[in-house]
PDB file of C-alpha atoms and ligand atoms in Angstrom:
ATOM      1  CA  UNK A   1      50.340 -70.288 -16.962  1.00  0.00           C
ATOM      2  CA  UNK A   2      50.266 -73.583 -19.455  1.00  0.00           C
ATOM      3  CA  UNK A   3      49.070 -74.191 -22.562  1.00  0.00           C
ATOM      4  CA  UNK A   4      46.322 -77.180 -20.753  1.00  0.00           C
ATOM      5  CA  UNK A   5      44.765 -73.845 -19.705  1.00  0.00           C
ATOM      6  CA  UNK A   6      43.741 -73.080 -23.895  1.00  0.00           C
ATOM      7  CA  UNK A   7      41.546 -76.725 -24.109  1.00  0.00           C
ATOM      8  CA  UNK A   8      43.395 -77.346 -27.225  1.00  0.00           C
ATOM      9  CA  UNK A   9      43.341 -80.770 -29.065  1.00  0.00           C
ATOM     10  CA  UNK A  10      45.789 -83.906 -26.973  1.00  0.00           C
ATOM     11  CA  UNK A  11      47.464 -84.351 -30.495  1.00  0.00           C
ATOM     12  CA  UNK A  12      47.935 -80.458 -30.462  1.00  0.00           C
ATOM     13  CA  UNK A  13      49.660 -80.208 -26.850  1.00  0.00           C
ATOM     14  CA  UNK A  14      52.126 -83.132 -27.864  1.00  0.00           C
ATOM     15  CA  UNK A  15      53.330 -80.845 -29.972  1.00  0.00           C
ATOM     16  CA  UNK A  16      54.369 -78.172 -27.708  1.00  0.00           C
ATOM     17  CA  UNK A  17      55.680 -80.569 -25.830  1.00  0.00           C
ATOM     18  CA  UNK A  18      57.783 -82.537 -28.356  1.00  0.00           C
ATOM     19  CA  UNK A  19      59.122 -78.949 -29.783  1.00  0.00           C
ATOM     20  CA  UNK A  20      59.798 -77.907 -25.868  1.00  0.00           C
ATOM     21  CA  UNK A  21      58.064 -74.952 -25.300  1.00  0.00           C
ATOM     22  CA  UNK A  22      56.516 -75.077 -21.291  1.00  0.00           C
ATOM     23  CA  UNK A  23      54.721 -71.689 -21.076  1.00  0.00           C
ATOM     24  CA  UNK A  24      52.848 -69.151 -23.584  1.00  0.00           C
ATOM     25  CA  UNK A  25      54.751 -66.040 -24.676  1.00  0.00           C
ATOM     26  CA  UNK A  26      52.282 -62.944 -23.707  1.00  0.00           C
ATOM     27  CA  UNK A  27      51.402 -62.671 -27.164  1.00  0.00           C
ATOM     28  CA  UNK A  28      50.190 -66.459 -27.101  1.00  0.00           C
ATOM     29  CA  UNK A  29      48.428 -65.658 -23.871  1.00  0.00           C
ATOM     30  CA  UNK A  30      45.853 -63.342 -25.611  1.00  0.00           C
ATOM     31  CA  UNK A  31      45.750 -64.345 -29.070  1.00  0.00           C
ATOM     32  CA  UNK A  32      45.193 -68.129 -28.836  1.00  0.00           C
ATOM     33  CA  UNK A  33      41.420 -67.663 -26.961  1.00  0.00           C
ATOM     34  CA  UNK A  34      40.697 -65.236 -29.320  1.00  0.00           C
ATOM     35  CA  UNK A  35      42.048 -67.383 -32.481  1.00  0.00           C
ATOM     36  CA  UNK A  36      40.636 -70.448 -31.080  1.00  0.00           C
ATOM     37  CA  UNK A  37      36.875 -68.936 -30.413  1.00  0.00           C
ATOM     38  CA  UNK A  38      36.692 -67.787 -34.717  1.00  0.00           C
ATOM     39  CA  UNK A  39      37.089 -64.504 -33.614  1.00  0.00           C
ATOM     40  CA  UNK A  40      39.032 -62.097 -36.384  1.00  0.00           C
ATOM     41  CA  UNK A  41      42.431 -60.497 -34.816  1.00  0.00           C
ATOM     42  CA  UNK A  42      44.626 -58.020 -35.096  1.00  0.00           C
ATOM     43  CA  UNK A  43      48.141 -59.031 -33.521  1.00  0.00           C
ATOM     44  CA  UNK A  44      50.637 -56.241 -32.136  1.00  0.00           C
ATOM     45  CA  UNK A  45      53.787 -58.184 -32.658  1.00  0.00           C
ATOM     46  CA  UNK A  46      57.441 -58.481 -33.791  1.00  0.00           C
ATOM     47  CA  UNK A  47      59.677 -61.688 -34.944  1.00  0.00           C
ATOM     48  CA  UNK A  48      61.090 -63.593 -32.073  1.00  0.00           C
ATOM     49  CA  UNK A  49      57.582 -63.237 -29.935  1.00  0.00           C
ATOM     50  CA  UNK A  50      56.369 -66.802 -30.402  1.00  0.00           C
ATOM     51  CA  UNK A  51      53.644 -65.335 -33.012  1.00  0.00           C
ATOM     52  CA  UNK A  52      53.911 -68.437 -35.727  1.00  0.00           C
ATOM     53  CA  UNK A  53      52.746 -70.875 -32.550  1.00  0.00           C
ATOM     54  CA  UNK A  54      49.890 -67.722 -31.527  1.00  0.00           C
ATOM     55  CA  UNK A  55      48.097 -68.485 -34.649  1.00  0.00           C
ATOM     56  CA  UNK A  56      49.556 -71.905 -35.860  1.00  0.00           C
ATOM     57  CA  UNK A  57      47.950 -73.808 -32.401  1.00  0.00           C
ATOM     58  CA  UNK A  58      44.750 -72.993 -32.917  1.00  0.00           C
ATOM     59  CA  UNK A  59      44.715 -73.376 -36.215  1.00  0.00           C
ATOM     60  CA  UNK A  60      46.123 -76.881 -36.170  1.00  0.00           C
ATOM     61  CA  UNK A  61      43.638 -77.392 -33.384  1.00  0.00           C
ATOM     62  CA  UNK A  62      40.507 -76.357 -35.619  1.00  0.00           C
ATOM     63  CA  UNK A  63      41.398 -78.759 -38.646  1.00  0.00           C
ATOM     64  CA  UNK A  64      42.095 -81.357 -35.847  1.00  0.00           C
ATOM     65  CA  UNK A  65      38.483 -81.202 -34.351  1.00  0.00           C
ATOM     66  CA  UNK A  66      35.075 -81.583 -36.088  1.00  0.00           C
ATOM     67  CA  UNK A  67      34.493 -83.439 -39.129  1.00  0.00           C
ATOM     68  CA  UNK A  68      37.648 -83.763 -41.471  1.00  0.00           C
ATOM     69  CA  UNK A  69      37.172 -81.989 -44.749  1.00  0.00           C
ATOM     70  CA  UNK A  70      39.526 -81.831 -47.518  1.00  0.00           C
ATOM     71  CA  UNK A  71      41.800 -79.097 -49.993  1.00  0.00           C
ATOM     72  CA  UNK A  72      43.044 -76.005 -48.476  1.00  0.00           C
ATOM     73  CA  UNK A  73      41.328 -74.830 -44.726  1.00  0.00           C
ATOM     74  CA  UNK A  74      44.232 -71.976 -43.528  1.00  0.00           C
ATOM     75  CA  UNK A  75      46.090 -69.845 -46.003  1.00  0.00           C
ATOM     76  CA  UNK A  76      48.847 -67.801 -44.290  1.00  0.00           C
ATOM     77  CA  UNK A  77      50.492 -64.741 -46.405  1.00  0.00           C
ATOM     78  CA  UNK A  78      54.021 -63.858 -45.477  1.00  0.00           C
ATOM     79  CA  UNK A  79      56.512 -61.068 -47.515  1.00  0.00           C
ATOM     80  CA  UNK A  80      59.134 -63.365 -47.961  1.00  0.00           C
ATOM     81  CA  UNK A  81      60.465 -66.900 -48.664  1.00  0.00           C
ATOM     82  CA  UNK A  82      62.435 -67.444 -45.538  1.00  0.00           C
ATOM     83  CA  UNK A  83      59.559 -66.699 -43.370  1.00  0.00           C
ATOM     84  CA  UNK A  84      56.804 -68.115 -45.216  1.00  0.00           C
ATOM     85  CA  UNK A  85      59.526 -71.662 -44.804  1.00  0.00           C
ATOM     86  CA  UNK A  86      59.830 -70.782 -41.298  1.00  0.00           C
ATOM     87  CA  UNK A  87      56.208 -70.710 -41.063  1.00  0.00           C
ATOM     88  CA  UNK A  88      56.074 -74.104 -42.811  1.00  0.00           C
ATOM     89  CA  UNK A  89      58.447 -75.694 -40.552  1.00  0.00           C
ATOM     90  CA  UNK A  90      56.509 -74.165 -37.449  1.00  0.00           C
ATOM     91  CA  UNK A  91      53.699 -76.080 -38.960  1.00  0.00           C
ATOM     92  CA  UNK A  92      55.029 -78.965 -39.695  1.00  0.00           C
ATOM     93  CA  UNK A  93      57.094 -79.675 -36.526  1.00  0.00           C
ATOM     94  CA  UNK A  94      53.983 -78.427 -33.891  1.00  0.00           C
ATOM     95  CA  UNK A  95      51.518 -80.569 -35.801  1.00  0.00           C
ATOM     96  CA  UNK A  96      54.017 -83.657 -36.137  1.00  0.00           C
ATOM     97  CA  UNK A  97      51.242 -85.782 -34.152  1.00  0.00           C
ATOM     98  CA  UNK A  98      48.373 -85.014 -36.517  1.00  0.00           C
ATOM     99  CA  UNK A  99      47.866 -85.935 -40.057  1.00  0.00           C
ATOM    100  CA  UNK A 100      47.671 -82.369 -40.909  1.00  0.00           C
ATOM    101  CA  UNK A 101      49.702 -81.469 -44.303  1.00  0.00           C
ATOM    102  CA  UNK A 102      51.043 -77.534 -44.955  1.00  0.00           C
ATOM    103  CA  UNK A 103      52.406 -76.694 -48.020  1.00  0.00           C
ATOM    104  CA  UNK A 104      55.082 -73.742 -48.485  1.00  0.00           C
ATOM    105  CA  UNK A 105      54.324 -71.554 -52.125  1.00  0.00           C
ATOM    106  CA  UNK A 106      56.754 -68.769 -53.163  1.00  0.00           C
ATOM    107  CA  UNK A 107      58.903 -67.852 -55.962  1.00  0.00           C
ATOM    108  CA  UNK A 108      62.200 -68.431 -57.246  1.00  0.00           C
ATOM    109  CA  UNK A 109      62.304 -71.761 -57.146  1.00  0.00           C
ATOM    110  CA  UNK A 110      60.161 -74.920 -59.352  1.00  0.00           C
ATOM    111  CA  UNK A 111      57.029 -74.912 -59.129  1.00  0.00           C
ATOM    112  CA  UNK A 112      56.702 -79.172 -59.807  1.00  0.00           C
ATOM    113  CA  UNK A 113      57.638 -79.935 -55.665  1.00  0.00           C
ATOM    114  CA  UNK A 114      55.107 -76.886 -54.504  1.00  0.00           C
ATOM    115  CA  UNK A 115      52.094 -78.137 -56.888  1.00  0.00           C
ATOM    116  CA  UNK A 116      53.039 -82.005 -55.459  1.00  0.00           C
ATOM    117  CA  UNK A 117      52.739 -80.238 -51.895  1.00  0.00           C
ATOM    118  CA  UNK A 118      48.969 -79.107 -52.787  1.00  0.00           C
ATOM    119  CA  UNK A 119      48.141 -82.208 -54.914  1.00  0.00           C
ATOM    120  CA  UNK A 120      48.802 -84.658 -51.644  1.00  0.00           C
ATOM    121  CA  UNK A 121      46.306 -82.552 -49.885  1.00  0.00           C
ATOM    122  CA  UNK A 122      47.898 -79.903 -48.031  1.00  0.00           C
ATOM    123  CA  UNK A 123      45.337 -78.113 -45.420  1.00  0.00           C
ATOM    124  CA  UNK A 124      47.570 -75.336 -44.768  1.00  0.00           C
ATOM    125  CA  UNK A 125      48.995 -73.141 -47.428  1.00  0.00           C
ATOM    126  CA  UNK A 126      52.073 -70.837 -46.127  1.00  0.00           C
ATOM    127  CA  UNK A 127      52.414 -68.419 -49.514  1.00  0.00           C
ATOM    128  CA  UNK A 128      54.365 -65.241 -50.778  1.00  0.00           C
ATOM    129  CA  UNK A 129      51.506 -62.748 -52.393  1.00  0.00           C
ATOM    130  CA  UNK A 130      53.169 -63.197 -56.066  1.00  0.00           C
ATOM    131  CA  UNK A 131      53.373 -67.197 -56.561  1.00  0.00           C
ATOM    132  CA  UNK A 132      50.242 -67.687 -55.085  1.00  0.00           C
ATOM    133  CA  UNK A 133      48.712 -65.347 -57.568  1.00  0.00           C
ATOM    134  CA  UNK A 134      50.531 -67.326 -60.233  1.00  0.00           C
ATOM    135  CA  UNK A 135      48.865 -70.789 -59.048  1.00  0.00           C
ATOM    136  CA  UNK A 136      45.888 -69.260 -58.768  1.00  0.00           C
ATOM    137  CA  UNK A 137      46.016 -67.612 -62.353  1.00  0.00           C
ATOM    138  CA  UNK A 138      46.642 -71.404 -63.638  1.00  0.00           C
ATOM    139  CA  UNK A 139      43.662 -72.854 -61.733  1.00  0.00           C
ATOM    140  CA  UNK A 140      46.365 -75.066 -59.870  1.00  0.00           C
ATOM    141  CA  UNK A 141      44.419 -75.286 -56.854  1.00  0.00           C
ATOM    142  CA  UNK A 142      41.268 -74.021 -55.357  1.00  0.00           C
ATOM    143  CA  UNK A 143      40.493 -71.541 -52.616  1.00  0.00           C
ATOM    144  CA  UNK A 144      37.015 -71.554 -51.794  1.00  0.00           C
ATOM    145  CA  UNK A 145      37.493 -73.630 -48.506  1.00  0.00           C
ATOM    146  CA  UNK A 146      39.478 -71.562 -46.970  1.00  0.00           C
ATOM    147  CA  UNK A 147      38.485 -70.502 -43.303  1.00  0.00           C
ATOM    148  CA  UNK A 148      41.117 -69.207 -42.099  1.00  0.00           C
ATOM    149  CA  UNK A 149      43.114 -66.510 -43.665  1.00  0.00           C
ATOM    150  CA  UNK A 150      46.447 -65.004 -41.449  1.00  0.00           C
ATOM    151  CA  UNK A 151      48.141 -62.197 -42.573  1.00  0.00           C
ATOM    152  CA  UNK A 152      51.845 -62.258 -41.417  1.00  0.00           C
ATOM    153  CA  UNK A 153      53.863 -59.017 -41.036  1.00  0.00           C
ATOM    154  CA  UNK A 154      51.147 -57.314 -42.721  1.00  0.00           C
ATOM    155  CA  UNK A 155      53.288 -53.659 -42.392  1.00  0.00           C
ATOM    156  CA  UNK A 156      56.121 -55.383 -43.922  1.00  0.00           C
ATOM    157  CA  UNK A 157      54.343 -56.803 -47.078  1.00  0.00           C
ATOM    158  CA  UNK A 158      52.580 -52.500 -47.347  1.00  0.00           C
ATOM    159  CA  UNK A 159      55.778 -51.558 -47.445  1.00  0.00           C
ATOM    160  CA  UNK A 160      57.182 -53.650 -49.679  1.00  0.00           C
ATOM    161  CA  UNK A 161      53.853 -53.217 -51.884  1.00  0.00           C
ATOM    162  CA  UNK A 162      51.698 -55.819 -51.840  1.00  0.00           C
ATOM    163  CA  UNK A 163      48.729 -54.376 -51.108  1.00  0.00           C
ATOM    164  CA  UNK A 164      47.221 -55.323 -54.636  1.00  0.00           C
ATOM    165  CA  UNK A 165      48.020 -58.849 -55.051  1.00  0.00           C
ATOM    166  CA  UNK A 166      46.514 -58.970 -50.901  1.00  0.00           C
ATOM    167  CA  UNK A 167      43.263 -57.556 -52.011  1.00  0.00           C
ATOM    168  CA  UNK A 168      43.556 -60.047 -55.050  1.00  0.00           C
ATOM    169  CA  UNK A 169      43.533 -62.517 -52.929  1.00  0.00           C
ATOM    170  CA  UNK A 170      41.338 -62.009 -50.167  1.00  0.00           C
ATOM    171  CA  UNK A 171      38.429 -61.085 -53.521  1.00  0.00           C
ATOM    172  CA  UNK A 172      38.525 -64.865 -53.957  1.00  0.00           C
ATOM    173  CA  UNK A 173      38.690 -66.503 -50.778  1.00  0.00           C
ATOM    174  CA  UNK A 174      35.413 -66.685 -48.984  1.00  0.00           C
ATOM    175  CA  UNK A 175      33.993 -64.064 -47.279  1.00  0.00           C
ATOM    176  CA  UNK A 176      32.593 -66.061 -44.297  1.00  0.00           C
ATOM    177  CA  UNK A 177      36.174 -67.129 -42.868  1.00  0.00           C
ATOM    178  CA  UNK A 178      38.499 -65.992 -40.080  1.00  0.00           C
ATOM    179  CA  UNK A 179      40.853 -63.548 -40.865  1.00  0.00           C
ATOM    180  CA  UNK A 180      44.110 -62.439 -38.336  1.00  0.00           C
ATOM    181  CA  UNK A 181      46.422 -60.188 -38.902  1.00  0.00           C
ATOM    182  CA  UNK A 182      50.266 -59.874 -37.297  1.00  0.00           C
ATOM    183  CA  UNK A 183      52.326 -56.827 -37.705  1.00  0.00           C
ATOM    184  CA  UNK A 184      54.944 -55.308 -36.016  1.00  0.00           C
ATOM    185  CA  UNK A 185      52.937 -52.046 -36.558  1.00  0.00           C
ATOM    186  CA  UNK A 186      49.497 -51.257 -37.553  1.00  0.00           C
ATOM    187  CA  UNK A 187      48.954 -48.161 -40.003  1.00  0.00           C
ATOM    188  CA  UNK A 188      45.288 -48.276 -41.431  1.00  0.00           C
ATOM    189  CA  UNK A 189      45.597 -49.651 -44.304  1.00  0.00           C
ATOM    190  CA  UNK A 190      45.861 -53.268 -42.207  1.00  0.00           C
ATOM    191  CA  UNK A 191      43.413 -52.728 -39.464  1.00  0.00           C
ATOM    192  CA  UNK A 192      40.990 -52.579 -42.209  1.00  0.00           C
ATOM    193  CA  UNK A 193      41.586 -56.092 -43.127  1.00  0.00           C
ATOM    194  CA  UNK A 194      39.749 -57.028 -39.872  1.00  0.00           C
ATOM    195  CA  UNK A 195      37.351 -54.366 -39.140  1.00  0.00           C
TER     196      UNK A 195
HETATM  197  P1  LIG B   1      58.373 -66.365 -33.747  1.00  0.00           P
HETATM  198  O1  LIG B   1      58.192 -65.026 -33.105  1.00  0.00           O
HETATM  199  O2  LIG B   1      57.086 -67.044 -34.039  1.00  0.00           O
HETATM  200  O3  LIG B   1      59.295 -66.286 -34.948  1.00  0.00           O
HETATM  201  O4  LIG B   1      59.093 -67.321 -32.681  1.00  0.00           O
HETATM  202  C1  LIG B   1      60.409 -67.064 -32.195  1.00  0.00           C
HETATM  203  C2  LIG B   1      61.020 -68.297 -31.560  1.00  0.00           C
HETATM  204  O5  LIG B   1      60.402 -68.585 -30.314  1.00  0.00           O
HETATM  205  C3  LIG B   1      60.924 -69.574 -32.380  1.00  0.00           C
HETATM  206  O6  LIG B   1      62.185 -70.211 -32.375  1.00  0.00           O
HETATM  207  C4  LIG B   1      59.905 -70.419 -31.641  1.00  0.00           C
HETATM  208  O7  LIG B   1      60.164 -71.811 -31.788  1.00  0.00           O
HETATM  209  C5  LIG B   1      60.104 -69.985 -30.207  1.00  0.00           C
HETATM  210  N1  LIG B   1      58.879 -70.091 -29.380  1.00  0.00           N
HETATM  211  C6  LIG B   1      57.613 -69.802 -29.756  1.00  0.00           C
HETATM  212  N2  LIG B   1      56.759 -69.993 -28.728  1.00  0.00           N
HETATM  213  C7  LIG B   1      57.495 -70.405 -27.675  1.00  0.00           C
HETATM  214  C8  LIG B   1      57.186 -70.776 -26.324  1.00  0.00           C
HETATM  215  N3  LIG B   1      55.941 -70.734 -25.854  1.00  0.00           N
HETATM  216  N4  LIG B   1      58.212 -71.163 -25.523  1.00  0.00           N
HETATM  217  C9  LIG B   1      59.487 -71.192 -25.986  1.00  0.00           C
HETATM  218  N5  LIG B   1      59.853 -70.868 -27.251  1.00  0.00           N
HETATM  219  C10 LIG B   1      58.864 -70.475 -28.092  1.00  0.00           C
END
């Protein structure tokens, strides 16, 4: 099996290739026809399964194709600052051949270089729950074009209580949009998020 097999944009595959990967993981086998047809998701999946590139290809692939439009199109939510800047870099390295800008947002550090991020035009937002909040208490940038919202160890950021700020967020984004959903497991609370 290849990734030709997914139809996903020329720019797109020189991507894979330039980062090296040949073949799908399994979870890239089912999720990127589902991801890439609009169709909400719920993904069954731990760290180290290839599940950044499941949802980042066809997302880079829909902003890609169709008429360009501009301020934020993807928001991914991730618990922490390491993965929501490996996120970033998975972005940023399998969309090297597109003019396709992400934009990592979490605390802890300045906000001047994160706010510079958005202000060049960043498509993709990768953001922690709490600094997002913050940016979006301060009117620093707007959400209302988002279509596609992913949801990145969605158990992990339960756990760790960020159910609140979630449903914060997801009040203000659009309610006609894509939304996936990756965890490692699935209690209820998170399969609601797609249902
Ligand atoms: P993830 O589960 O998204 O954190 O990915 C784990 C690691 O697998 C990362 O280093 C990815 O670059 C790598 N990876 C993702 N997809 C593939 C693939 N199809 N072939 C080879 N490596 C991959």
């Amino acid at each position: 099996m290849s990734f030709q097999q997914f139809s996903l944009h020329p720019h797109v595959l020189a991507g894979i290739k330039s980062v090296g990967y040949t073949q799908p993981t399994p979870i890239q086998q089912q999720a990127i026809p589902v991801v890439m047809e609009g169709r909400d998701g719920l993904g069954l999946a731990q760290t180290g399964t290839g599940k950044t590139a499941a949802f980042a290809l066809p997302i880079l692939h829909r902003l890609s194709s169709g008429p360009s439009k501009r301020g934020v199109r993807a928001l991914v939510i991730a618990p922490t600052r390491e993965l929501a800047e490996q996120i970033h870099q998975a972005f940023v390295e399998l969309g090297k051949h597109l003019r396709i800008k992400s934009v990592a947002i979490y605390g802890g550090v300045g906000k001047g270089p994160q706010l510079a991020g958005l202000r060049r035009g960043a498509q993709v937002v990768v953001a922690c729950p709490g600094r997002l909040l913050d940016h979006v208490d301060q009117n620093d940038f707007n959400l209302a074009g988002v279509e596609v919202l992913v949801l990145d160890e969605a158990d992990r950021m339960c756990d760790m209580g960020f159910m609140p700020d979630i449903r914060r967020i997801i009040k203000i984004l659009p309610s006609k949009r894509q939304t996936l959903c990756f965890a490692a497991t699935m209690p209820e609370d998170i399969r609601r998020f797609t249902a």
